[in-house]
């Protein structure tokens, strides 16, 4: 599942966040933040990457998270390789779906 709740933290120039500020900026409650953080760290761990550090109600985000997009979206590089026929079919599907919504 794609989750954008922590984007403001990932793309900020600040790399050290206190819990209070995280909750204020993201409009998350404490439990949801912990759940999202745990899910993201689990994805990082599954890929053998360094987890985000969270200690004493402070979150440290490294300057560059390796394979960030693959981790964030749970994709690998082969996920979006489509043949020409598949691409054409997808375009038709999107066009007809858009047309039927009017």
PDB file of C-alpha atoms in Angstrom:
ATOM      1  CA  UNK A   1       0.000   0.000   0.000  1.00  0.00           C
ATOM      2  CA  UNK A   2       1.308   3.423  -0.942  1.00  0.00           C
ATOM      3  CA  UNK A   3       1.460   5.802   1.968  1.00  0.00           C
ATOM      4  CA  UNK A   4       2.223   9.502   1.624  1.00  0.00           C
ATOM      5  CA  UNK A   5       1.793  10.497   5.281  1.00  0.00           C
ATOM      6  CA  UNK A   6       5.513  10.741   5.991  1.00  0.00           C
ATOM      7  CA  UNK A   7       6.549  12.414   2.714  1.00  0.00           C
ATOM      8  CA  UNK A   8       6.994  15.772   4.374  1.00  0.00           C
ATOM      9  CA  UNK A   9       9.608  14.173   6.637  1.00  0.00           C
ATOM     10  CA  UNK A  10      11.394  12.235   3.896  1.00  0.00           C
ATOM     11  CA  UNK A  11      11.700  15.215   1.567  1.00  0.00           C
ATOM     12  CA  UNK A  12      12.494  17.844   4.170  1.00  0.00           C
ATOM     13  CA  UNK A  13      15.939  19.341   4.645  1.00  0.00           C
ATOM     14  CA  UNK A  14      15.592  18.471   8.337  1.00  0.00           C
ATOM     15  CA  UNK A  15      16.812  14.996   9.144  1.00  0.00           C
ATOM     16  CA  UNK A  16      16.083  14.859  12.883  1.00  0.00           C
ATOM     17  CA  UNK A  17      12.467  15.075  14.054  1.00  0.00           C
ATOM     18  CA  UNK A  18      10.913  15.059  17.506  1.00  0.00           C
ATOM     19  CA  UNK A  19       7.715  13.077  17.894  1.00  0.00           C
ATOM     20  CA  UNK A  20       5.709  16.146  18.875  1.00  0.00           C
ATOM     21  CA  UNK A  21       6.725  17.947  15.669  1.00  0.00           C
ATOM     22  CA  UNK A  22       6.111  14.850  13.518  1.00  0.00           C
ATOM     23  CA  UNK A  23       2.546  14.570  14.791  1.00  0.00           C
ATOM     24  CA  UNK A  24       1.976  18.279  14.285  1.00  0.00           C
ATOM     25  CA  UNK A  25       3.293  18.354  10.720  1.00  0.00           C
ATOM     26  CA  UNK A  26       1.736  15.102   9.505  1.00  0.00           C
ATOM     27  CA  UNK A  27      -1.580  15.369  11.382  1.00  0.00           C
ATOM     28  CA  UNK A  28      -1.182  11.760  12.477  1.00  0.00           C
ATOM     29  CA  UNK A  29      -1.948  10.379  15.884  1.00  0.00           C
ATOM     30  CA  UNK A  30       0.817   8.605  17.770  1.00  0.00           C
ATOM     31  CA  UNK A  31      -0.466   5.077  17.082  1.00  0.00           C
ATOM     32  CA  UNK A  32      -0.818   5.624  13.334  1.00  0.00           C
ATOM     33  CA  UNK A  33       2.664   7.150  13.141  1.00  0.00           C
ATOM     34  CA  UNK A  34       4.151   4.153  14.976  1.00  0.00           C
ATOM     35  CA  UNK A  35       2.309   1.757  12.664  1.00  0.00           C
ATOM     36  CA  UNK A  36       3.494   3.547   9.492  1.00  0.00           C
ATOM     37  CA  UNK A  37       7.063   3.733  10.798  1.00  0.00           C
ATOM     38  CA  UNK A  38       7.061   0.048  11.687  1.00  0.00           C
ATOM     39  CA  UNK A  39       5.701  -0.905   8.239  1.00  0.00           C
ATOM     40  CA  UNK A  40       8.343   1.203   6.483  1.00  0.00           C
ATOM     41  CA  UNK A  41      11.144  -0.163   8.664  1.00  0.00           C
ATOM     42  CA  UNK A  42       9.910  -3.695   7.983  1.00  0.00           C
ATOM     43  CA  UNK A  43      10.135  -3.031   4.236  1.00  0.00           C
ATOM     44  CA  UNK A  44      13.656  -1.661   4.687  1.00  0.00           C
ATOM     45  CA  UNK A  45      14.655  -4.689   6.750  1.00  0.00           C
ATOM     46  CA  UNK A  46      13.167  -7.106   4.189  1.00  0.00           C
ATOM     47  CA  UNK A  47      15.407  -5.525   1.559  1.00  0.00           C
ATOM     48  CA  UNK A  48      18.446  -5.720   3.822  1.00  0.00           C
ATOM     49  CA  UNK A  49      18.622  -1.938   4.214  1.00  0.00           C
ATOM     50  CA  UNK A  50      19.250   0.199   7.289  1.00  0.00           C
ATOM     51  CA  UNK A  51      16.062   0.999   9.194  1.00  0.00           C
ATOM     52  CA  UNK A  52      15.060   4.521  10.195  1.00  0.00           C
ATOM     53  CA  UNK A  53      16.309   5.246  13.700  1.00  0.00           C
ATOM     54  CA  UNK A  54      13.671   6.113  16.281  1.00  0.00           C
ATOM     55  CA  UNK A  55      14.856   6.571  19.869  1.00  0.00           C
ATOM     56  CA  UNK A  56      13.745   8.766  22.755  1.00  0.00           C
ATOM     57  CA  UNK A  57      10.829  10.067  20.696  1.00  0.00           C
ATOM     58  CA  UNK A  58      13.199  11.322  17.967  1.00  0.00           C
ATOM     59  CA  UNK A  59      13.316  10.097  14.385  1.00  0.00           C
ATOM     60  CA  UNK A  60      16.542  10.272  12.386  1.00  0.00           C
ATOM     61  CA  UNK A  61      16.232  10.085   8.616  1.00  0.00           C
ATOM     62  CA  UNK A  62      19.403   9.440   6.662  1.00  0.00           C
ATOM     63  CA  UNK A  63      20.340  11.820   3.864  1.00  0.00           C
ATOM     64  CA  UNK A  64      19.726   9.148   1.280  1.00  0.00           C
ATOM     65  CA  UNK A  65      17.591   6.105   1.783  1.00  0.00           C
ATOM     66  CA  UNK A  66      18.767   3.426  -0.629  1.00  0.00           C
ATOM     67  CA  UNK A  67      16.152   2.234  -3.124  1.00  0.00           C
ATOM     68  CA  UNK A  68      13.681   4.669  -1.586  1.00  0.00           C
ATOM     69  CA  UNK A  69      10.977   4.395  -4.228  1.00  0.00           C
ATOM     70  CA  UNK A  70      11.159   0.603  -4.386  1.00  0.00           C
ATOM     71  CA  UNK A  71      10.896   0.421  -0.610  1.00  0.00           C
ATOM     72  CA  UNK A  72       8.180   3.034  -0.324  1.00  0.00           C
ATOM     73  CA  UNK A  73       5.956   1.523  -2.994  1.00  0.00           C
ATOM     74  CA  UNK A  74       6.935  -2.129  -2.453  1.00  0.00           C
ATOM     75  CA  UNK A  75       7.991  -2.507  -6.054  1.00  0.00           C
ATOM     76  CA  UNK A  76      10.969  -3.895  -7.828  1.00  0.00           C
ATOM     77  CA  UNK A  77      12.396  -2.796 -11.147  1.00  0.00           C
ATOM     78  CA  UNK A  78      10.535  -5.473 -13.099  1.00  0.00           C
ATOM     79  CA  UNK A  79       7.120  -4.472 -11.775  1.00  0.00           C
ATOM     80  CA  UNK A  80       6.314  -1.944 -14.488  1.00  0.00           C
ATOM     81  CA  UNK A  81       7.766  -3.553 -17.579  1.00  0.00           C
ATOM     82  CA  UNK A  82       4.916  -3.861 -20.065  1.00  0.00           C
ATOM     83  CA  UNK A  83       4.965  -5.157 -23.593  1.00  0.00           C
ATOM     84  CA  UNK A  84       3.798  -2.922 -26.430  1.00  0.00           C
ATOM     85  CA  UNK A  85       0.446  -4.736 -26.555  1.00  0.00           C
ATOM     86  CA  UNK A  86       0.006  -4.378 -22.779  1.00  0.00           C
ATOM     87  CA  UNK A  87       0.814  -0.667 -22.948  1.00  0.00           C
ATOM     88  CA  UNK A  88      -1.660  -0.146 -25.772  1.00  0.00           C
ATOM     89  CA  UNK A  89      -4.335  -2.078 -23.874  1.00  0.00           C
ATOM     90  CA  UNK A  90      -3.700  -0.045 -20.741  1.00  0.00           C
ATOM     91  CA  UNK A  91      -4.012   3.214 -22.686  1.00  0.00           C
ATOM     92  CA  UNK A  92      -7.328   2.094 -24.180  1.00  0.00           C
ATOM     93  CA  UNK A  93      -8.561   1.027 -20.770  1.00  0.00           C
ATOM     94  CA  UNK A  94      -7.669   4.388 -19.237  1.00  0.00           C
ATOM     95  CA  UNK A  95      -9.279   6.313 -22.093  1.00  0.00           C
ATOM     96  CA  UNK A  96     -12.528   4.327 -21.950  1.00  0.00           C
ATOM     97  CA  UNK A  97     -12.624   4.469 -18.163  1.00  0.00           C
ATOM     98  CA  UNK A  98     -12.204   8.231 -18.289  1.00  0.00           C
ATOM     99  CA  UNK A  99     -14.866   8.571 -21.023  1.00  0.00           C
ATOM    100  CA  UNK A 100     -17.410   6.512 -19.085  1.00  0.00           C
ATOM    101  CA  UNK A 101     -17.068   8.695 -15.998  1.00  0.00           C
ATOM    102  CA  UNK A 102     -18.705  11.685 -17.755  1.00  0.00           C
TER     103      UNK A 102
END
